[in-house]
Amino acid sequence: MANDHPTIDMRPVHAFLQETAKREMRLHSLLVHWRGRTVLDLWQWPHEPDLKHKIHSATKSFTGTAVGLAEAEGLLGLDEPVVSFFAGRLPVEPSENLRRMRVRDLLTMRTGHGRGLSGATTRLRRTGWTGEFFEEPVVEPPGRSFLYSSTTSHVLSAIVQRVSGVPVDEYLRPRLFEPLGITDFDWERDPEGVASGGNGLSLRPRDLLSFGILHLQDGIWEGRRVLPCGWAQLASAQHVRRAVSGTWNGRELVPPDPEAVADSGYGFQFWVAEDKIYNASGIFGQECMIFPDQQGVVVVTGAMGDGTYHDLPGMLRETFRDAFAAAERVSGTDDEAVRQWVLRAREPEPLPSGPGRAGLRETYEFEPGEAGPRRLSVDARADVVVVTLEDDQGRHTIEHGISRWVRQDTGVSVWRLHHSYQDERAPILAAAQWPAADVLRLTWHFLEAPFIDTLTLHFDTDGVTVEHEVNVNSGPTTLPATRGRRRTV
């Protein structure tokens, strides 16, 4: 924060930070842009500024942007039938409702389906993800009812790929990413090579901020038009006045209760409030919120549980409407409080100190099953514990410091607890603790994701029991305990 320029009112910001801490809404980053400057740059250890971060469903807004660019280039029209892009991939006799579905119905999540399809389940398919969309009955005429669905956004990605000849990430690279200076990003693809339209994009929080600033500036970046003229206004218009994401039952989003309260509408792959504030939003607390009238953009990445992340957009709107409105005041005590908060957030998380247990070197065999390892080896030394796991992704060796963190990459199977994400390699910090002589606790901080995994190993004379849990997930946060028998030579 700079003190030699007018800045925003930090009183509501300080109150917001206190509330998120009280409710255990873990902030990985909080970036605030106002009137051409970054006035707040908070990042939480260990999520350093140059690390990418999964933005989950905020990906949808990038997919929608690709549709806008493709329309401007004459590659597609918003009123073209969806079926026209998928010859040979449709049911033998598409229903009348499916034939009536247009591209703009996908953009506004008004497809006529009876349930919303989630990336948490779609990602488990071994075939192309658009198949799930076309297998789902279209129970009412499109263009009427809002129902949030990640697979709907994936079909938009597939359409852009069909008309452009390249996946959305490659299509956007010269048109969006390179003009904004975004060079370090990953975008998941489905088994057919289609970039995941509803989620799966990872980039740096500061790059997500640039995306928001681009929209704030009506698609202009450093004097150059990047977005088609008028697209930012069209995408952020309230095409759906009442938008409720639905109720997640562990497999799908079912239509919400008719009396459910909606605090937002919906545009073209953006959530849009009545006061024109709009946002790209992802599960567990990933937000890029644009305040057109207040000339501000706010970006949050984080790890927030099911009981809290739904509240984040409303909290951000209220906080920064006030912070921007009362700007240019004289600095006060809250400015210093927020500055100290920023500094404390960068401090490493302490680990309980304690002795190691040198000399334990054992290998354990597990019964075949979906959950847990097939084989686990433990090599415990005075200052480090080396654990080797064999699972359905292969063999993984992870080094854990005793009362210290060790940075490395891993491809260990975690999709069951990570919203069905399974990265080939993911950077982590790993540490080990011995709460008791026969109990070993392993902690993995996933540096580019919301997830913190904890494995607790209970040793006995016959073998080991392994418990595995995670801080946030769209489903269960704990796997069933697995039992391993000591391997005898």
Short mmCIF file of N, CA and C in Angstrom, two decimals, residues 41-200:
data_model
loop_
_atom_site.label_atom_id
_atom_site.label_comp_id
_atom_site.label_asym_id
_atom_site.label_seq_id
_atom_site.Cartn_x
_atom_site.Cartn_y
_atom_site.Cartn_z
N ASP A 41 -2.08 -5.42 -1.91
CA ASP A 41 -1.45 -6.61 -2.49
C ASP A 41 -1.13 -7.55 -1.32
N LEU A 42 -2.11 -8.38 -0.99
CA LEU A 42 -1.96 -9.31 0.14
C LEU A 42 -1.85 -10.72 -0.41
N TRP A 43 -0.84 -11.45 0.04
CA TRP A 43 -0.77 -12.88 -0.29
C TRP A 43 -0.38 -13.65 0.96
N GLN A 44 -0.98 -14.82 1.06
CA GLN A 44 -0.84 -15.65 2.26
C GLN A 44 0.20 -16.75 2.00
N TRP A 45 1.17 -16.85 2.91
CA TRP A 45 2.11 -17.96 2.82
C TRP A 45 1.33 -19.27 2.78
N PRO A 46 1.74 -20.24 1.98
CA PRO A 46 2.91 -20.28 1.09
C PRO A 46 2.57 -19.98 -0.36
N HIS A 47 1.47 -19.28 -0.61
CA HIS A 47 1.01 -19.03 -1.98
C HIS A 47 1.64 -17.74 -2.50
N GLU A 48 2.88 -17.86 -2.91
CA GLU A 48 3.68 -16.71 -3.32
C GLU A 48 3.13 -16.07 -4.60
N PRO A 49 3.39 -14.78 -4.81
CA PRO A 49 2.77 -14.06 -5.93
C PRO A 49 3.06 -14.65 -7.30
N ASP A 50 4.22 -15.26 -7.48
CA ASP A 50 4.58 -15.78 -8.80
C ASP A 50 4.08 -17.20 -9.04
N LEU A 51 3.37 -17.77 -8.09
CA LEU A 51 2.79 -19.09 -8.27
C LEU A 51 1.42 -18.99 -8.93
N LYS A 52 1.13 -19.94 -9.78
CA LYS A 52 -0.22 -20.02 -10.35
C LYS A 52 -1.19 -20.49 -9.26
N HIS A 53 -2.48 -20.35 -9.55
CA HIS A 53 -3.52 -20.80 -8.62
C HIS A 53 -4.70 -21.29 -9.43
N LYS A 54 -5.27 -22.42 -9.05
CA LYS A 54 -6.48 -22.90 -9.70
C LYS A 54 -7.61 -21.91 -9.44
N ILE A 55 -8.27 -21.47 -10.50
CA ILE A 55 -9.36 -20.51 -10.31
C ILE A 55 -10.73 -21.17 -10.49
N HIS A 56 -10.72 -22.49 -10.68
CA HIS A 56 -11.96 -23.27 -10.74
C HIS A 56 -12.96 -22.63 -11.70
N SER A 57 -14.19 -22.37 -11.26
CA SER A 57 -15.23 -21.94 -12.20
C SER A 57 -15.07 -20.50 -12.68
N ALA A 58 -14.14 -19.74 -12.14
CA ALA A 58 -13.83 -18.45 -12.76
C ALA A 58 -13.30 -18.64 -14.17
N THR A 59 -12.89 -19.86 -14.49
CA THR A 59 -12.51 -20.23 -15.86
C THR A 59 -13.62 -19.91 -16.85
N LYS A 60 -14.87 -20.07 -16.43
CA LYS A 60 -16.01 -19.87 -17.33
C LYS A 60 -15.99 -18.49 -17.99
N SER A 61 -15.56 -17.49 -17.27
CA SER A 61 -15.55 -16.14 -17.82
C SER A 61 -14.51 -16.01 -18.94
N PHE A 62 -13.42 -16.75 -18.86
CA PHE A 62 -12.43 -16.77 -19.94
C PHE A 62 -13.01 -17.49 -21.16
N THR A 63 -13.73 -18.58 -20.91
CA THR A 63 -14.36 -19.30 -22.02
C THR A 63 -15.38 -18.39 -22.71
N GLY A 64 -16.18 -17.67 -21.93
CA GLY A 64 -17.13 -16.74 -22.52
C GLY A 64 -16.44 -15.67 -23.35
N THR A 65 -15.27 -15.21 -22.89
CA THR A 65 -14.52 -14.21 -23.64
C THR A 65 -14.08 -14.78 -24.99
N ALA A 66 -13.70 -16.05 -25.00
CA ALA A 66 -13.32 -16.69 -26.27
C ALA A 66 -14.49 -16.71 -27.24
N VAL A 67 -15.69 -16.94 -26.73
CA VAL A 67 -16.89 -16.91 -27.58
C VAL A 67 -17.07 -15.51 -28.18
N GLY A 68 -16.89 -14.48 -27.36
CA GLY A 68 -17.02 -13.11 -27.86
C GLY A 68 -16.02 -12.79 -28.95
N LEU A 69 -14.79 -13.24 -28.77
CA LEU A 69 -13.77 -13.00 -29.79
C LEU A 69 -14.09 -13.77 -31.08
N ALA A 70 -14.56 -15.01 -30.92
CA ALA A 70 -14.91 -15.81 -32.10
C ALA A 70 -16.08 -15.20 -32.86
N GLU A 71 -17.05 -14.66 -32.12
CA GLU A 71 -18.16 -13.99 -32.80
C GLU A 71 -17.66 -12.78 -33.58
N ALA A 72 -16.78 -11.99 -32.97
CA ALA A 72 -16.26 -10.79 -33.64
C ALA A 72 -15.48 -11.15 -34.90
N GLU A 73 -14.88 -12.33 -34.93
CA GLU A 73 -14.13 -12.76 -36.10
C GLU A 73 -15.00 -13.46 -37.14
N GLY A 74 -16.30 -13.54 -36.86
CA GLY A 74 -17.20 -14.15 -37.81
C GLY A 74 -17.18 -15.67 -37.83
N LEU A 75 -16.64 -16.27 -36.78
CA LEU A 75 -16.54 -17.73 -36.72
C LEU A 75 -17.82 -18.38 -36.23
N LEU A 76 -18.64 -17.62 -35.51
CA LEU A 76 -19.90 -18.16 -34.98
C LEU A 76 -20.86 -17.01 -34.72
N GLY A 77 -22.13 -17.37 -34.53
CA GLY A 77 -23.14 -16.39 -34.15
C GLY A 77 -23.83 -16.82 -32.87
N LEU A 78 -24.20 -15.88 -32.04
CA LEU A 78 -24.81 -16.21 -30.75
C LEU A 78 -26.17 -16.86 -30.90
N ASP A 79 -26.81 -16.69 -32.04
CA ASP A 79 -28.13 -17.29 -32.25
C ASP A 79 -28.06 -18.56 -33.10
N GLU A 80 -26.87 -19.04 -33.37
CA GLU A 80 -26.75 -20.31 -34.10
C GLU A 80 -27.16 -21.47 -33.20
N PRO A 81 -27.81 -22.48 -33.76
CA PRO A 81 -28.19 -23.66 -32.97
C PRO A 81 -26.94 -24.42 -32.50
N VAL A 82 -26.98 -24.88 -31.27
CA VAL A 82 -25.85 -25.63 -30.72
C VAL A 82 -25.61 -26.90 -31.54
N VAL A 83 -26.68 -27.56 -31.96
CA VAL A 83 -26.53 -28.83 -32.68
C VAL A 83 -25.78 -28.65 -33.99
N SER A 84 -25.76 -27.44 -34.54
CA SER A 84 -25.12 -27.23 -35.84
C SER A 84 -23.61 -27.41 -35.77
N PHE A 85 -23.04 -27.36 -34.56
CA PHE A 85 -21.59 -27.50 -34.40
C PHE A 85 -21.15 -28.94 -34.13
N PHE A 86 -22.11 -29.85 -33.98
CA PHE A 86 -21.76 -31.18 -33.50
C PHE A 86 -22.35 -32.29 -34.39
N ALA A 87 -22.27 -32.13 -35.68
CA ALA A 87 -22.74 -33.15 -36.60
C ALA A 87 -22.01 -34.46 -36.33
N GLY A 88 -22.77 -35.53 -36.21
CA GLY A 88 -22.19 -36.84 -35.95
C GLY A 88 -21.93 -37.14 -34.50
N ARG A 89 -22.18 -36.16 -33.63
CA ARG A 89 -21.92 -36.35 -32.19
C ARG A 89 -23.21 -36.30 -31.37
N LEU A 90 -24.34 -36.23 -32.02
CA LEU A 90 -25.60 -36.02 -31.32
C LEU A 90 -26.39 -37.32 -31.22
N PRO A 91 -27.41 -37.33 -30.36
CA PRO A 91 -28.33 -38.47 -30.36
C PRO A 91 -28.91 -38.68 -31.76
N VAL A 92 -29.32 -39.90 -32.03
CA VAL A 92 -29.85 -40.21 -33.36
C VAL A 92 -30.98 -39.27 -33.73
N GLU A 93 -31.86 -39.02 -32.79
CA GLU A 93 -32.97 -38.10 -33.01
C GLU A 93 -32.94 -37.02 -31.93
N PRO A 94 -32.24 -35.92 -32.16
CA PRO A 94 -32.22 -34.85 -31.15
C PRO A 94 -33.63 -34.37 -30.84
N SER A 95 -33.89 -34.11 -29.58
CA SER A 95 -35.22 -33.64 -29.19
C SER A 95 -35.47 -32.25 -29.75
N GLU A 96 -36.74 -31.86 -29.78
CA GLU A 96 -37.09 -30.53 -30.25
C GLU A 96 -36.43 -29.46 -29.40
N ASN A 97 -36.41 -29.67 -28.08
CA ASN A 97 -35.78 -28.68 -27.19
C ASN A 97 -34.28 -28.57 -27.47
N LEU A 98 -33.61 -29.68 -27.69
CA LEU A 98 -32.19 -29.63 -27.99
C LEU A 98 -31.94 -28.90 -29.32
N ARG A 99 -32.77 -29.14 -30.31
CA ARG A 99 -32.60 -28.47 -31.60
C ARG A 99 -32.81 -26.96 -31.49
N ARG A 100 -33.60 -26.53 -30.52
CA ARG A 100 -33.89 -25.10 -30.35
C ARG A 100 -32.82 -24.37 -29.54
N MET A 101 -31.90 -25.09 -28.92
CA MET A 101 -30.89 -24.47 -28.05
C MET A 101 -29.88 -23.68 -28.88
N ARG A 102 -29.61 -22.43 -28.46
CA ARG A 102 -28.68 -21.55 -29.16
C ARG A 102 -27.42 -21.31 -28.34
N VAL A 103 -26.42 -20.75 -28.98
CA VAL A 103 -25.16 -20.45 -28.27
C VAL A 103 -25.43 -19.52 -27.10
N ARG A 104 -26.29 -18.52 -27.26
CA ARG A 104 -26.54 -17.58 -26.16
C ARG A 104 -27.23 -18.27 -24.98
N ASP A 105 -27.94 -19.37 -25.22
CA ASP A 105 -28.53 -20.12 -24.11
C ASP A 105 -27.44 -20.79 -23.27
N LEU A 106 -26.35 -21.20 -23.90
CA LEU A 106 -25.21 -21.73 -23.16
C LEU A 106 -24.54 -20.62 -22.35
N LEU A 107 -24.37 -19.47 -22.97
CA LEU A 107 -23.71 -18.35 -22.29
C LEU A 107 -24.46 -17.93 -21.03
N THR A 108 -25.78 -18.01 -21.05
CA THR A 108 -26.59 -17.56 -19.91
C THR A 108 -27.07 -18.70 -19.03
N MET A 109 -26.59 -19.93 -19.28
CA MET A 109 -26.96 -21.09 -18.46
C MET A 109 -28.47 -21.34 -18.46
N ARG A 110 -29.09 -21.17 -19.63
CA ARG A 110 -30.53 -21.43 -19.75
C ARG A 110 -30.75 -22.48 -20.85
N THR A 111 -30.22 -23.67 -20.61
CA THR A 111 -30.22 -24.71 -21.64
C THR A 111 -31.51 -25.54 -21.64
N GLY A 112 -32.26 -25.50 -20.54
CA GLY A 112 -33.45 -26.33 -20.45
C GLY A 112 -33.22 -27.68 -19.81
N HIS A 113 -32.01 -27.94 -19.35
CA HIS A 113 -31.74 -29.20 -18.66
C HIS A 113 -32.40 -29.19 -17.27
N GLY A 114 -32.61 -30.39 -16.74
CA GLY A 114 -33.25 -30.51 -15.43
C GLY A 114 -32.28 -30.57 -14.27
N ARG A 115 -30.98 -30.66 -14.55
CA ARG A 115 -29.98 -30.66 -13.49
C ARG A 115 -28.69 -30.07 -14.03
N GLY A 116 -27.86 -29.54 -13.12
CA GLY A 116 -26.58 -28.98 -13.49
C GLY A 116 -25.48 -30.01 -13.37
N LEU A 117 -24.62 -30.08 -14.35
CA LEU A 117 -23.54 -31.06 -14.38
C LEU A 117 -22.26 -30.39 -13.92
N SER A 118 -21.56 -31.05 -13.00
CA SER A 118 -20.40 -30.46 -12.35
C SER A 118 -19.10 -31.06 -12.85
N GLY A 119 -18.05 -30.26 -12.83
CA GLY A 119 -16.74 -30.78 -13.17
C GLY A 119 -16.28 -31.87 -12.24
N ALA A 120 -16.80 -31.90 -11.02
CA ALA A 120 -16.40 -32.92 -10.05
C ALA A 120 -16.78 -34.32 -10.53
N THR A 121 -17.85 -34.42 -11.31
CA THR A 121 -18.26 -35.71 -11.86
C THR A 121 -17.86 -35.84 -13.32
N THR A 122 -17.99 -34.76 -14.08
CA THR A 122 -17.61 -34.80 -15.50
C THR A 122 -16.16 -35.19 -15.66
N ARG A 123 -15.31 -34.71 -14.76
CA ARG A 123 -13.87 -34.95 -14.87
C ARG A 123 -13.51 -36.43 -14.72
N LEU A 124 -14.43 -37.23 -14.22
CA LEU A 124 -14.17 -38.66 -14.04
C LEU A 124 -14.43 -39.45 -15.31
N ARG A 125 -15.04 -38.84 -16.32
CA ARG A 125 -15.33 -39.55 -17.56
C ARG A 125 -14.04 -39.87 -18.32
N ARG A 126 -14.03 -41.01 -18.95
CA ARG A 126 -12.88 -41.40 -19.76
C ARG A 126 -13.04 -41.01 -21.22
N THR A 127 -14.21 -40.50 -21.58
CA THR A 127 -14.47 -40.04 -22.93
C THR A 127 -14.70 -38.53 -22.90
N GLY A 128 -14.90 -37.92 -24.08
CA GLY A 128 -15.08 -36.48 -24.17
C GLY A 128 -16.24 -35.99 -23.32
N TRP A 129 -16.05 -34.84 -22.71
CA TRP A 129 -17.03 -34.35 -21.73
C TRP A 129 -18.29 -33.79 -22.38
N THR A 130 -18.23 -33.43 -23.66
CA THR A 130 -19.45 -32.94 -24.29
C THR A 130 -20.50 -34.05 -24.37
N GLY A 131 -20.06 -35.31 -24.36
CA GLY A 131 -21.01 -36.42 -24.42
C GLY A 131 -22.00 -36.39 -23.28
N GLU A 132 -21.52 -36.00 -22.08
CA GLU A 132 -22.41 -35.94 -20.93
C GLU A 132 -23.51 -34.90 -21.15
N PHE A 133 -23.16 -33.80 -21.78
CA PHE A 133 -24.12 -32.74 -22.04
C PHE A 133 -25.24 -33.23 -22.96
N PHE A 134 -24.87 -33.90 -24.04
CA PHE A 134 -25.87 -34.33 -25.01
C PHE A 134 -26.64 -35.57 -24.56
N GLU A 135 -26.11 -36.29 -23.59
CA GLU A 135 -26.85 -37.43 -23.03
C GLU A 135 -27.94 -36.97 -22.06
N GLU A 136 -27.81 -35.76 -21.55
CA GLU A 136 -28.74 -35.25 -20.54
C GLU A 136 -30.02 -34.74 -21.22
N PRO A 137 -31.20 -35.19 -20.81
CA PRO A 137 -32.45 -34.73 -21.43
C PRO A 137 -32.65 -33.22 -21.26
N VAL A 138 -33.10 -32.58 -22.31
CA VAL A 138 -33.47 -31.16 -22.27
C VAL A 138 -34.97 -31.13 -21.98
N VAL A 139 -35.31 -30.88 -20.72
CA VAL A 139 -36.68 -31.12 -20.26
C VAL A 139 -37.63 -29.95 -20.50
N GLU A 140 -37.10 -28.76 -20.82
CA GLU A 140 -37.96 -27.62 -21.11
C GLU A 140 -37.32 -26.78 -22.20
N PRO A 141 -38.08 -25.90 -22.83
CA PRO A 141 -37.51 -25.08 -23.90
C PRO A 141 -36.35 -24.24 -23.39
N PRO A 142 -35.25 -24.20 -24.12
CA PRO A 142 -34.11 -23.37 -23.71
C PRO A 142 -34.47 -21.88 -23.68
N GLY A 143 -33.69 -21.13 -22.92
CA GLY A 143 -33.87 -19.69 -22.86
C GLY A 143 -34.80 -19.22 -21.77
N ARG A 144 -35.32 -20.15 -20.96
CA ARG A 144 -36.27 -19.76 -19.91
C ARG A 144 -35.65 -19.78 -18.52
N SER A 145 -35.23 -20.95 -18.06
CA SER A 145 -34.82 -21.13 -16.66
C SER A 145 -33.32 -21.24 -16.53
N PHE A 146 -32.77 -20.55 -15.54
CA PHE A 146 -31.33 -20.60 -15.25
C PHE A 146 -31.01 -21.85 -14.44
N LEU A 147 -30.00 -22.58 -14.85
CA LEU A 147 -29.49 -23.70 -14.07
C LEU A 147 -27.99 -23.82 -14.33
N TYR A 148 -27.22 -23.58 -13.29
CA TYR A 148 -25.76 -23.52 -13.40
C TYR A 148 -25.20 -24.90 -13.73
N SER A 149 -24.28 -24.96 -14.69
CA SER A 149 -23.72 -26.24 -15.12
C SER A 149 -22.35 -26.02 -15.75
N SER A 150 -21.34 -26.68 -15.21
CA SER A 150 -19.99 -26.56 -15.76
C SER A 150 -19.88 -27.19 -17.13
N THR A 151 -20.63 -28.25 -17.38
CA THR A 151 -20.57 -28.91 -18.68
C THR A 151 -21.13 -28.01 -19.78
N THR A 152 -22.08 -27.16 -19.43
CA THR A 152 -22.59 -26.18 -20.40
C THR A 152 -21.45 -25.29 -20.89
N SER A 153 -20.61 -24.83 -19.98
CA SER A 153 -19.46 -24.00 -20.37
C SER A 153 -18.46 -24.80 -21.19
N HIS A 154 -18.35 -26.09 -20.88
CA HIS A 154 -17.43 -26.93 -21.65
C HIS A 154 -17.88 -27.05 -23.10
N VAL A 155 -19.18 -27.08 -23.34
CA VAL A 155 -19.68 -27.13 -24.71
C VAL A 155 -19.32 -25.85 -25.45
N LEU A 156 -19.34 -24.70 -24.77
CA LEU A 156 -18.87 -23.46 -25.39
C LEU A 156 -17.42 -23.59 -25.83
N SER A 157 -16.58 -24.18 -24.97
CA SER A 157 -15.18 -24.39 -25.32
C SER A 157 -15.06 -25.27 -26.55
N ALA A 158 -15.86 -26.34 -26.59
CA ALA A 158 -15.81 -27.25 -27.73
C ALA A 158 -16.25 -26.55 -29.02
N ILE A 159 -17.23 -25.66 -28.93
CA ILE A 159 -17.69 -24.92 -30.10
C ILE A 159 -16.58 -24.01 -30.63
N VAL A 160 -15.92 -23.29 -29.73
CA VAL A 160 -14.82 -22.42 -30.17
C VAL A 160 -13.72 -23.24 -30.83
N GLN A 161 -13.43 -24.41 -30.27
CA GLN A 161 -12.40 -25.25 -30.86
C GLN A 161 -12.81 -25.74 -32.25
N ARG A 162 -14.09 -26.08 -32.42
CA ARG A 162 -14.57 -26.57 -33.72
C ARG A 162 -14.49 -25.48 -34.79
N VAL A 163 -14.81 -24.24 -34.43
CA VAL A 163 -14.82 -23.19 -35.46
C VAL A 163 -13.45 -22.57 -35.68
N SER A 164 -12.56 -22.68 -34.69
CA SER A 164 -11.23 -22.07 -34.81
C SER A 164 -10.15 -23.07 -35.18
N GLY A 165 -10.40 -24.36 -34.86
CA GLY A 165 -9.42 -25.39 -35.16
C GLY A 165 -8.39 -25.61 -34.08
N VAL A 166 -8.47 -24.85 -32.97
CA VAL A 166 -7.51 -25.02 -31.87
C VAL A 166 -8.25 -24.96 -30.55
N PRO A 167 -7.70 -25.59 -29.47
CA PRO A 167 -8.33 -25.49 -28.16
C PRO A 167 -8.39 -24.04 -27.68
N VAL A 168 -9.30 -23.79 -26.77
CA VAL A 168 -9.54 -22.42 -26.30
C VAL A 168 -8.28 -21.78 -25.73
N ASP A 169 -7.46 -22.55 -25.01
CA ASP A 169 -6.25 -21.95 -24.46
C ASP A 169 -5.33 -21.44 -25.57
N GLU A 170 -5.21 -22.21 -26.65
CA GLU A 170 -4.37 -21.77 -27.76
C GLU A 170 -5.05 -20.65 -28.54
N TYR A 171 -6.36 -20.67 -28.64
CA TYR A 171 -7.08 -19.60 -29.31
C TYR A 171 -6.90 -18.27 -28.57
N LEU A 172 -6.95 -18.33 -27.25
CA LEU A 172 -6.85 -17.10 -26.45
C LEU A 172 -5.41 -16.61 -26.29
N ARG A 173 -4.44 -17.47 -26.53
CA ARG A 173 -3.06 -17.05 -26.26
C ARG A 173 -2.68 -15.77 -27.00
N PRO A 174 -2.81 -15.68 -28.33
CA PRO A 174 -2.41 -14.43 -28.99
C PRO A 174 -3.44 -13.32 -28.87
N ARG A 175 -4.69 -13.67 -28.58
CA ARG A 175 -5.77 -12.68 -28.58
C ARG A 175 -5.98 -12.05 -27.21
N LEU A 176 -5.71 -12.78 -26.13
CA LEU A 176 -5.98 -12.29 -24.78
C LEU A 176 -4.75 -12.37 -23.89
N PHE A 177 -4.17 -13.56 -23.79
CA PHE A 177 -3.11 -13.76 -22.81
C PHE A 177 -1.85 -12.95 -23.15
N GLU A 178 -1.38 -13.03 -24.37
CA GLU A 178 -0.15 -12.31 -24.71
C GLU A 178 -0.31 -10.79 -24.62
N PRO A 179 -1.41 -10.20 -25.09
CA PRO A 179 -1.56 -8.75 -24.91
C PRO A 179 -1.53 -8.32 -23.45
N LEU A 180 -2.05 -9.18 -22.55
CA LEU A 180 -2.06 -8.84 -21.12
C LEU A 180 -0.77 -9.26 -20.42
N GLY A 181 0.17 -9.86 -21.13
CA GLY A 181 1.42 -10.30 -20.53
C GLY A 181 1.28 -11.56 -19.70
N ILE A 182 0.24 -12.36 -19.97
CA ILE A 182 0.01 -13.61 -19.23
C ILE A 182 0.74 -14.73 -19.96
N THR A 183 1.84 -15.18 -19.39
CA THR A 183 2.66 -16.20 -20.03
C THR A 183 2.70 -17.51 -19.26
N ASP A 184 2.37 -17.49 -17.98
CA ASP A 184 2.47 -18.68 -17.14
C ASP A 184 1.08 -19.12 -16.74
N PHE A 185 0.51 -20.04 -17.52
CA PHE A 185 -0.82 -20.55 -17.19
C PHE A 185 -0.92 -22.00 -17.65
N ASP A 186 -1.82 -22.74 -17.02
CA ASP A 186 -2.14 -24.11 -17.42
C ASP A 186 -3.65 -24.19 -17.59
N TRP A 187 -4.08 -25.03 -18.53
CA TRP A 187 -5.51 -25.20 -18.75
C TRP A 187 -5.76 -26.68 -19.03
N GLU A 188 -6.47 -27.31 -18.15
CA GLU A 188 -6.79 -28.73 -18.25
C GLU A 188 -7.58 -29.01 -19.53
N ARG A 189 -7.37 -30.21 -20.10
CA ARG A 189 -8.13 -30.63 -21.28
C ARG A 189 -8.81 -31.96 -21.01
N ASP A 190 -9.90 -32.20 -21.72
CA ASP A 190 -10.62 -33.45 -21.55
C ASP A 190 -9.96 -34.55 -22.39
N PRO A 191 -10.43 -35.79 -22.32
CA PRO A 191 -9.77 -36.88 -23.05
C PRO A 191 -9.72 -36.68 -24.57
N GLU A 192 -10.54 -35.79 -25.12
CA GLU A 192 -10.52 -35.51 -26.55
C GLU A 192 -9.70 -34.27 -26.89
N GLY A 193 -9.04 -33.69 -25.89
CA GLY A 193 -8.20 -32.53 -26.15
C GLY A 193 -8.91 -31.20 -26.13
N VAL A 194 -10.14 -31.17 -25.62
CA VAL A 194 -10.90 -29.92 -25.51
C VAL A 194 -10.57 -29.26 -24.18
N ALA A 195 -10.16 -28.01 -24.20
CA ALA A 195 -9.86 -27.29 -22.96
C ALA A 195 -11.11 -27.22 -22.10
N SER A 196 -10.95 -27.49 -20.82
CA SER A 196 -12.07 -27.54 -19.90
C SER A 196 -12.74 -26.17 -19.82
N GLY A 197 -13.94 -26.05 -20.37
CA GLY A 197 -14.58 -24.75 -20.46
C GLY A 197 -15.15 -24.24 -19.15
N GLY A 198 -15.47 -25.14 -18.22
CA GLY A 198 -16.13 -24.73 -17.00
C GLY A 198 -15.22 -24.55 -15.82
N ASN A 199 -13.99 -25.06 -15.91
CA ASN A 199 -13.02 -24.98 -14.81
C ASN A 199 -11.69 -25.52 -15.36
N GLY A 200 -10.66 -25.52 -14.56
CA GLY A 200 -9.41 -26.13 -15.03
C GLY A 200 -8.32 -25.17 -15.42
#
